[in-house]
Amino acid sequence: MSDTMPSILLIEDDEVDVEAIRRLFAWRNIANPLHVASDGVAALRMLHGEDQSTIGQPCVILLDLNLPRMNGIEFLDELRRDAKLKDSVVFVLTTSNSDYDRLVTSSKYVAGYLLKSEADADYSQLFRYLRPVLRFSEN
């Protein structure tokens, strides 16, 4: 792995879940930049540099499926069609336990599928998924 610190893009519309991830990053002293988009449309704009946020590459995406405007599966369709973004690493972090959602996201090459209801209070399973790309501050 390169020494470049990957950015993390959280695509999540629930502020409680966003704050839980922010707390996880702070608690674990994770230094990777965390960017948040509230839906797939906003996330694609961020990834294409069409707003003021600068998401460095490489970038790891944490994706909720139940989103307004453009849901997670629609976002994955757009992401995988984009020549510059198609190889992005995506972990699904969702409330959906649907076999259909699991099958469809698997066919779109997600790196992991985590149910929020099964995530313990400190999201340790998510932390294990992300561990290879995380960098830590010295605090």
PDB file of C-alpha atoms in Angstrom:
ATOM      1  CA  MET A   1       0.000   0.000   0.000  1.00  0.00           C
ATOM      2  CA  SER A   2       1.227   3.495  -0.755  1.00  0.00           C
ATOM      3  CA  ASP A   3       1.976   6.048   1.923  1.00  0.00           C
ATOM      4  CA  THR A   4      -0.834   8.259   0.636  1.00  0.00           C
ATOM      5  CA  MET A   5      -3.513   8.686   3.272  1.00  0.00           C
ATOM      6  CA  PRO A   6      -6.864   7.677   1.751  1.00  0.00           C
ATOM      7  CA  SER A   7      -9.829   9.947   2.266  1.00  0.00           C
ATOM      8  CA  ILE A   8     -13.068   8.455   3.549  1.00  0.00           C
ATOM      9  CA  LEU A   9     -16.352   9.524   1.944  1.00  0.00           C
ATOM     10  CA  LEU A  10     -19.404   8.747   4.064  1.00  0.00           C
ATOM     11  CA  ILE A  11     -22.634   8.879   2.049  1.00  0.00           C
ATOM     12  CA  GLU A  12     -25.303   9.056   4.731  1.00  0.00           C
ATOM     13  CA  ASP A  13     -28.439  11.143   5.253  1.00  0.00           C
ATOM     14  CA  ASP A  14     -29.030  10.297   8.928  1.00  0.00           C
ATOM     15  CA  GLU A  15     -27.222  12.793  11.157  1.00  0.00           C
ATOM     16  CA  VAL A  16     -27.190  10.363  14.101  1.00  0.00           C
ATOM     17  CA  ASP A  17     -25.285   7.830  11.997  1.00  0.00           C
ATOM     18  CA  VAL A  18     -22.932  10.527  10.710  1.00  0.00           C
ATOM     19  CA  GLU A  19     -22.146  11.574  14.272  1.00  0.00           C
ATOM     20  CA  ALA A  20     -21.570   7.944  15.293  1.00  0.00           C
ATOM     21  CA  ILE A  21     -18.948   7.592  12.560  1.00  0.00           C
ATOM     22  CA  ARG A  22     -17.349  10.921  13.518  1.00  0.00           C
ATOM     23  CA  ARG A  23     -17.156   9.729  17.148  1.00  0.00           C
ATOM     24  CA  LEU A  24     -15.590   6.447  16.001  1.00  0.00           C
ATOM     25  CA  PHE A  25     -12.922   8.358  14.089  1.00  0.00           C
ATOM     26  CA  ALA A  26     -12.195  10.621  17.081  1.00  0.00           C
ATOM     27  CA  TRP A  27     -12.210   7.767  19.604  1.00  0.00           C
ATOM     28  CA  ARG A  28      -9.839   5.647  17.510  1.00  0.00           C
ATOM     29  CA  ASN A  29      -7.642   8.672  16.647  1.00  0.00           C
ATOM     30  CA  ILE A  30      -8.225   8.118  12.946  1.00  0.00           C
ATOM     31  CA  ALA A  31      -6.431  10.811  10.967  1.00  0.00           C
ATOM     32  CA  ASN A  32      -7.902  10.079   7.524  1.00  0.00           C
ATOM     33  CA  PRO A  33      -9.954  12.983   6.181  1.00  0.00           C
ATOM     34  CA  LEU A  34     -13.686  12.243   6.543  1.00  0.00           C
ATOM     35  CA  HIS A  35     -16.051  13.819   4.018  1.00  0.00           C
ATOM     36  CA  VAL A  36     -19.834  13.514   4.234  1.00  0.00           C
ATOM     37  CA  ALA A  37     -22.438  13.621   1.457  1.00  0.00           C
ATOM     38  CA  SER A  38     -26.154  13.321   2.214  1.00  0.00           C
ATOM     39  CA  ASP A  39     -27.042  11.462  -1.002  1.00  0.00           C
ATOM     40  CA  GLY A  40     -25.616   9.964  -4.176  1.00  0.00           C
ATOM     41  CA  VAL A  41     -25.966  13.149  -6.219  1.00  0.00           C
ATOM     42  CA  ALA A  42     -23.959  15.177  -3.708  1.00  0.00           C
ATOM     43  CA  ALA A  43     -21.373  12.393  -3.449  1.00  0.00           C
ATOM     44  CA  LEU A  44     -20.790  12.269  -7.196  1.00  0.00           C
ATOM     45  CA  ARG A  45     -20.422  16.053  -7.290  1.00  0.00           C
ATOM     46  CA  MET A  46     -17.829  15.826  -4.512  1.00  0.00           C
ATOM     47  CA  LEU A  47     -15.927  13.023  -6.233  1.00  0.00           C
ATOM     48  CA  HIS A  48     -15.867  15.008  -9.480  1.00  0.00           C
ATOM     49  CA  GLY A  49     -14.676  18.157  -7.680  1.00  0.00           C
ATOM     50  CA  GLU A  50     -17.821  20.089  -8.585  1.00  0.00           C
ATOM     51  CA  ASP A  51     -18.136  21.708  -5.164  1.00  0.00           C
ATOM     52  CA  GLN A  52     -15.723  23.201  -2.658  1.00  0.00           C
ATOM     53  CA  SER A  53     -14.762  19.942  -0.983  1.00  0.00           C
ATOM     54  CA  THR A  54     -11.546  18.340  -2.105  1.00  0.00           C
ATOM     55  CA  ILE A  55     -11.582  14.606  -1.709  1.00  0.00           C
ATOM     56  CA  GLY A  56      -8.116  13.278  -2.193  1.00  0.00           C
ATOM     57  CA  GLN A  57      -7.461  10.043  -3.999  1.00  0.00           C
ATOM     58  CA  PRO A  58      -7.380   7.267  -3.125  1.00  0.00           C
ATOM     59  CA  CYS A  59     -10.795   7.372  -1.507  1.00  0.00           C
ATOM     60  CA  VAL A  60     -12.782   4.731   0.386  1.00  0.00           C
ATOM     61  CA  ILE A  61     -16.568   5.084   0.287  1.00  0.00           C
ATOM     62  CA  LEU A  62     -18.974   4.146   3.087  1.00  0.00           C
ATOM     63  CA  LEU A  63     -22.392   3.941   1.451  1.00  0.00           C
ATOM     64  CA  ASP A  64     -25.884   3.871   2.902  1.00  0.00           C
ATOM     65  CA  LEU A  65     -28.433   2.406   0.477  1.00  0.00           C
ATOM     66  CA  ASN A  66     -31.568   4.243   1.612  1.00  0.00           C
ATOM     67  CA  LEU A  67     -30.868   7.782   0.457  1.00  0.00           C
ATOM     68  CA  PRO A  68     -32.941  10.631  -0.996  1.00  0.00           C
ATOM     69  CA  ARG A  69     -32.569  11.834  -4.618  1.00  0.00           C
ATOM     70  CA  MET A  70     -30.182   9.038  -5.677  1.00  0.00           C
ATOM     71  CA  ASN A  71     -30.155   5.884  -3.583  1.00  0.00           C
ATOM     72  CA  GLY A  72     -27.083   3.767  -2.926  1.00  0.00           C
ATOM     73  CA  ILE A  73     -27.669   1.277  -5.736  1.00  0.00           C
ATOM     74  CA  GLU A  74     -28.187   4.089  -8.254  1.00  0.00           C
ATOM     75  CA  PHE A  75     -25.000   5.693  -6.942  1.00  0.00           C
ATOM     76  CA  LEU A  76     -23.095   2.419  -7.422  1.00  0.00           C
ATOM     77  CA  ASP A  77     -24.388   2.202 -11.009  1.00  0.00           C
ATOM     78  CA  GLU A  78     -23.052   5.699 -11.762  1.00  0.00           C
ATOM     79  CA  LEU A  79     -19.787   5.089  -9.934  1.00  0.00           C
ATOM     80  CA  ARG A  80     -19.031   1.857 -11.799  1.00  0.00           C
ATOM     81  CA  ARG A  81     -19.811   3.504 -15.173  1.00  0.00           C
ATOM     82  CA  ASP A  82     -17.373   6.347 -14.520  1.00  0.00           C
ATOM     83  CA  ALA A  83     -13.915   5.557 -15.931  1.00  0.00           C
ATOM     84  CA  LYS A  84     -12.147   7.611 -13.248  1.00  0.00           C
ATOM     85  CA  LEU A  85     -14.160   6.305 -10.296  1.00  0.00           C
ATOM     86  CA  LYS A  86     -15.088   2.748 -11.254  1.00  0.00           C
ATOM     87  CA  ASP A  87     -12.333   1.162  -9.151  1.00  0.00           C
ATOM     88  CA  SER A  88     -13.338   2.970  -5.953  1.00  0.00           C
ATOM     89  CA  VAL A  89     -13.498   0.794  -2.847  1.00  0.00           C
ATOM     90  CA  VAL A  90     -17.035   0.808  -1.445  1.00  0.00           C
ATOM     91  CA  PHE A  91     -18.359  -0.608   1.807  1.00  0.00           C
ATOM     92  CA  VAL A  92     -22.135  -0.676   2.247  1.00  0.00           C
ATOM     93  CA  LEU A  93     -23.276   0.488   5.697  1.00  0.00           C
ATOM     94  CA  THR A  94     -27.063   0.213   5.764  1.00  0.00           C
ATOM     95  CA  THR A  95     -30.269  -0.799   7.522  1.00  0.00           C
ATOM     96  CA  SER A  96     -31.302  -2.967   4.559  1.00  0.00           C
ATOM     97  CA  ASN A  97     -31.121  -6.691   5.214  1.00  0.00           C
ATOM     98  CA  SER A  98     -32.755  -7.432   1.860  1.00  0.00           C
ATOM     99  CA  ASP A  99     -31.345 -10.383  -0.074  1.00  0.00           C
ATOM    100  CA  TYR A 100     -31.983  -8.378  -3.245  1.00  0.00           C
ATOM    101  CA  ASP A 101     -29.846  -5.457  -1.995  1.00  0.00           C
ATOM    102  CA  ARG A 102     -27.053  -7.825  -0.973  1.00  0.00           C
ATOM    103  CA  LEU A 103     -27.118  -9.556  -4.369  1.00  0.00           C
ATOM    104  CA  VAL A 104     -27.232  -6.322  -6.382  1.00  0.00           C
ATOM    105  CA  THR A 105     -24.470  -4.613  -4.411  1.00  0.00           C
ATOM    106  CA  SER A 106     -22.328  -7.735  -4.588  1.00  0.00           C
ATOM    107  CA  SER A 107     -22.626  -7.675  -8.377  1.00  0.00           C
ATOM    108  CA  LYS A 108     -21.325  -4.095  -8.229  1.00  0.00           C
ATOM    109  CA  TYR A 109     -18.175  -5.209  -6.416  1.00  0.00           C
ATOM    110  CA  VAL A 110     -18.655  -3.792  -2.938  1.00  0.00           C
ATOM    111  CA  ALA A 111     -15.858  -4.694  -0.555  1.00  0.00           C
ATOM    112  CA  GLY A 112     -18.171  -5.319   2.395  1.00  0.00           C
ATOM    113  CA  TYR A 113     -21.788  -5.148   3.556  1.00  0.00           C
ATOM    114  CA  LEU A 114     -22.471  -4.124   7.153  1.00  0.00           C
ATOM    115  CA  LEU A 115     -25.908  -3.877   8.732  1.00  0.00           C
ATOM    116  CA  LYS A 116     -26.227  -0.923  11.060  1.00  0.00           C
ATOM    117  CA  SER A 117     -28.450  -3.020  13.346  1.00  0.00           C
ATOM    118  CA  GLU A 118     -25.607  -5.491  13.790  1.00  0.00           C
ATOM    119  CA  ALA A 119     -22.932  -2.852  14.304  1.00  0.00           C
ATOM    120  CA  ASP A 120     -22.053  -2.703  17.952  1.00  0.00           C
ATOM    121  CA  ALA A 121     -21.861   0.616  19.739  1.00  0.00           C
ATOM    122  CA  ASP A 122     -18.317   1.313  18.602  1.00  0.00           C
ATOM    123  CA  TYR A 123     -18.684   0.039  15.019  1.00  0.00           C
ATOM    124  CA  SER A 124     -15.788  -2.363  15.573  1.00  0.00           C
ATOM    125  CA  GLN A 125     -16.751  -4.458  12.522  1.00  0.00           C
ATOM    126  CA  LEU A 126     -16.547  -1.343  10.337  1.00  0.00           C
ATOM    127  CA  PHE A 127     -13.221  -0.526  11.943  1.00  0.00           C
ATOM    128  CA  ARG A 128     -11.936  -4.018  11.028  1.00  0.00           C
ATOM    129  CA  TYR A 129     -13.044  -3.489   7.410  1.00  0.00           C
ATOM    130  CA  LEU A 130     -11.249  -0.151   7.187  1.00  0.00           C
ATOM    131  CA  ARG A 131      -8.159  -1.024   9.241  1.00  0.00           C
ATOM    132  CA  PRO A 132      -5.857  -1.611   6.221  1.00  0.00           C
ATOM    133  CA  VAL A 133      -6.381   1.937   4.906  1.00  0.00           C
ATOM    134  CA  LEU A 134      -6.576   3.867   8.164  1.00  0.00           C
ATOM    135  CA  ARG A 135      -3.894   6.188   9.475  1.00  0.00           C
ATOM    136  CA  PHE A 136      -3.790   7.262  13.118  1.00  0.00           C
ATOM    137  CA  SER A 137      -2.909  10.516  14.820  1.00  0.00           C
ATOM    138  CA  GLU A 138      -0.472  10.525  17.700  1.00  0.00           C
ATOM    139  CA  ASN A 139      -2.936  11.969  20.217  1.00  0.00           C
TER     140      ASN A 139
END
